[in-house]
Amino acid sequence: LALREAFKRARLDDRCGHQAFVASALLHLLAEGDKGRKVCTNVFELGMKKKFAAEPGYLMAYLDFLASACDVNNIRALYNTVTTADKTTPLWARQIGFESLYGDLTTVARVEGDRRECQAEFRERPAAVQLVDRYAFMGLLPGRPEELVALGYKSAEPLPESAGPVAPPVARPERAFPVPDVSQMVE
């Protein structure tokens, strides 16, 4: 009850940003478990109706919630409700990553075409680089570094975000194969 009252007061304050809606939704989910999932969805929907439909941070938080619920249909519906002019580069990358994981090639190509129409910097990238970005996953690239450089891929270019944050690169040992620790062996 106190949570709802605090959210009501924050919602009525003009200085309230999208963070209050996200915090309230997620607190309901944490406090009430499965019963809170419906309230959480309602709070996110209220924020979409009120004023945060074009706010990238709000959309990312809503997408994270839907992804945690494995709600593929509503994720796709949310992407479709956001106008192409309101989509930012991270949101486009996330949608392409989502469709690469859960959609088919036709859908991925359609989303990439929509992005090319809206973003000049994406339009100017070579097709081979766009293919590398399409099949990259959590920092893993589809090819050896020499091949990627030959295609014109630069490591400084952003990778598409999949369903979550990109994992940092892992330091690899010099050896090609693992070697057992012989000091631990019984003679």
XYZ file of C-alpha atoms in Angstrom:
187
model
C 0.000 0.000 0.000
C 2.839 2.405 0.820
C 4.434 1.635 -2.537
C 1.270 2.583 -4.410
C 0.887 5.791 -2.410
C 4.499 6.797 -3.090
C 4.040 6.097 -6.802
C 0.815 8.105 -6.882
C 2.555 11.137 -5.366
C 5.551 10.811 -7.694
C 3.300 10.426 -10.722
C 1.459 13.654 -9.917
C 4.698 15.624 -9.550
C 5.682 17.375 -12.804
C 9.361 16.854 -12.028
C 8.855 13.081 -12.095
C 10.822 11.332 -14.794
C 10.518 7.894 -16.311
C 12.727 6.503 -13.553
C 9.847 6.719 -11.039
C 7.631 4.617 -13.301
C 10.374 2.023 -13.877
C 11.215 1.858 -10.170
C 7.569 1.471 -9.175
C 6.934 -1.236 -11.753
C 9.994 -3.253 -10.778
C 9.359 -2.823 -7.046
C 5.859 -4.224 -7.516
C 7.355 -7.165 -9.344
C 9.925 -7.792 -6.616
C 7.541 -7.264 -3.701
C 4.599 -9.263 -4.972
C 6.176 -11.907 -7.214
C 3.875 -13.361 -9.851
C 0.914 -11.305 -8.581
C 3.006 -8.184 -9.144
C 3.647 -9.032 -12.788
C 0.229 -7.705 -13.840
C 0.701 -4.510 -11.801
C 4.186 -4.125 -13.277
C 2.776 -4.419 -16.791
C 0.042 -1.902 -15.963
C 2.575 0.626 -14.643
C 4.725 0.288 -17.762
C 1.647 0.684 -19.982
C 0.580 3.764 -18.022
C 4.003 5.303 -18.603
C 3.715 4.571 -22.319
C 0.329 6.326 -22.464
C 1.337 9.284 -20.315
C 4.576 10.624 -21.735
C 7.426 8.156 -22.012
C 6.705 6.367 -25.304
C 9.646 8.156 -26.947
C 12.037 7.949 -23.980
C 14.864 5.477 -24.831
C 15.695 4.660 -21.197
C 12.068 3.879 -20.451
C 11.697 1.721 -23.540
C 14.863 -0.217 -22.708
C 13.607 -0.883 -19.163
C 10.211 -2.009 -20.492
C 11.940 -4.292 -23.006
C 14.092 -5.759 -20.225
C 10.956 -6.514 -18.201
C 9.231 -8.165 -21.167
C 12.374 -10.159 -21.945
C 12.533 -11.400 -18.347
C 8.959 -12.642 -18.805
C 9.881 -14.280 -22.159
C 7.040 -12.306 -23.730
C 8.191 -12.333 -27.368
C 4.866 -11.187 -28.811
C 4.626 -8.103 -26.611
C 8.284 -7.254 -27.231
C 7.599 -7.267 -30.947
C 4.423 -5.208 -30.418
C 6.375 -2.647 -28.364
C 8.964 -2.277 -31.117
C 6.146 -1.714 -33.609
C 4.465 0.983 -31.507
C 7.609 3.105 -31.355
C 7.768 5.274 -34.465
C 10.909 4.907 -36.542
C 11.770 8.571 -35.989
C 11.856 8.036 -32.208
C 14.176 5.041 -32.320
C 17.719 5.695 -31.190
C 20.772 3.767 -32.320
C 20.771 1.454 -29.244
C 17.069 0.732 -29.736
C 17.579 -0.101 -33.417
C 20.534 -2.341 -32.552
C 18.501 -4.049 -29.867
C 15.574 -4.668 -32.212
C 17.863 -6.152 -34.863
C 19.502 -8.344 -32.212
C 16.079 -9.429 -30.947
C 14.829 -10.311 -34.418
C 18.092 -12.149 -35.135
C 17.449 -14.357 -32.104
C 13.665 -14.805 -32.273
C 12.575 -13.764 -35.756
C 13.259 -14.969 -39.238
C 15.619 -13.596 -41.874
C 12.827 -11.719 -43.668
C 11.945 -9.810 -40.497
C 15.602 -9.001 -39.774
C 16.055 -7.704 -43.335
C 12.891 -5.575 -43.016
C 14.055 -4.025 -39.743
C 17.507 -3.335 -41.191
C 15.853 -1.698 -44.215
C 13.764 0.512 -41.926
C 16.911 1.473 -40.048
C 18.734 2.313 -43.285
C 15.895 4.664 -44.243
C 16.019 6.486 -40.890
C 19.712 6.620 -40.045
C 22.230 8.022 -42.517
C 25.259 6.611 -40.653
C 23.814 3.097 -40.939
C 22.967 3.616 -44.609
C 26.602 4.445 -45.411
C 28.006 1.271 -43.865
C 29.031 -1.474 -46.303
C 26.695 -4.450 -46.612
C 29.421 -6.849 -45.412
C 29.824 -4.869 -42.179
C 26.065 -4.932 -41.649
C 26.118 -8.727 -42.060
C 28.872 -9.048 -39.460
C 26.809 -6.907 -37.079
C 23.719 -9.017 -37.783
C 25.404 -12.264 -36.749
C 27.498 -10.923 -33.846
C 26.386 -12.205 -30.458
C 27.502 -10.961 -27.038
C 30.886 -9.816 -28.305
C 31.451 -12.902 -30.457
C 32.042 -12.048 -34.097
C 31.309 -14.406 -37.012
C 34.824 -14.764 -38.379
C 38.507 -14.420 -37.691
C 39.899 -10.915 -37.178
C 41.843 -11.090 -40.467
C 38.672 -11.925 -42.399
C 36.711 -9.157 -40.710
C 39.383 -6.568 -41.505
C 39.355 -7.729 -45.130
C 35.597 -7.113 -45.203
C 36.117 -3.583 -43.897
C 34.911 -4.278 -40.366
C 36.480 -2.103 -37.693
C 36.449 -3.313 -34.105
C 35.525 0.190 -32.945
C 32.104 -0.037 -34.575
C 29.282 -0.888 -32.169
C 28.010 -4.426 -32.013
C 24.268 -5.016 -32.000
C 22.922 -5.585 -28.526
C 21.121 -8.870 -28.182
C 18.680 -9.600 -25.359
C 21.166 -8.175 -22.829
C 24.369 -6.236 -22.385
C 27.438 -7.170 -24.411
C 29.889 -9.198 -22.360
C 33.419 -7.807 -22.069
C 36.092 -9.689 -24.012
C 37.744 -12.487 -22.069
C 41.539 -12.704 -21.911
C 42.594 -15.885 -23.655
C 45.640 -17.924 -22.601
C 48.528 -18.410 -25.027
C 48.071 -22.212 -25.210
C 45.667 -23.612 -27.757
C 44.530 -26.505 -25.541
C 44.057 -26.828 -21.774
C 46.910 -28.518 -19.972
C 46.272 -30.598 -16.835
C 47.893 -29.551 -13.573
C 50.375 -32.388 -13.105
C 51.198 -31.312 -9.548
C 47.713 -32.526 -8.544
C 48.147 -36.016 -10.045
C 48.528 -39.081 -7.863
C 51.586 -41.222 -8.598
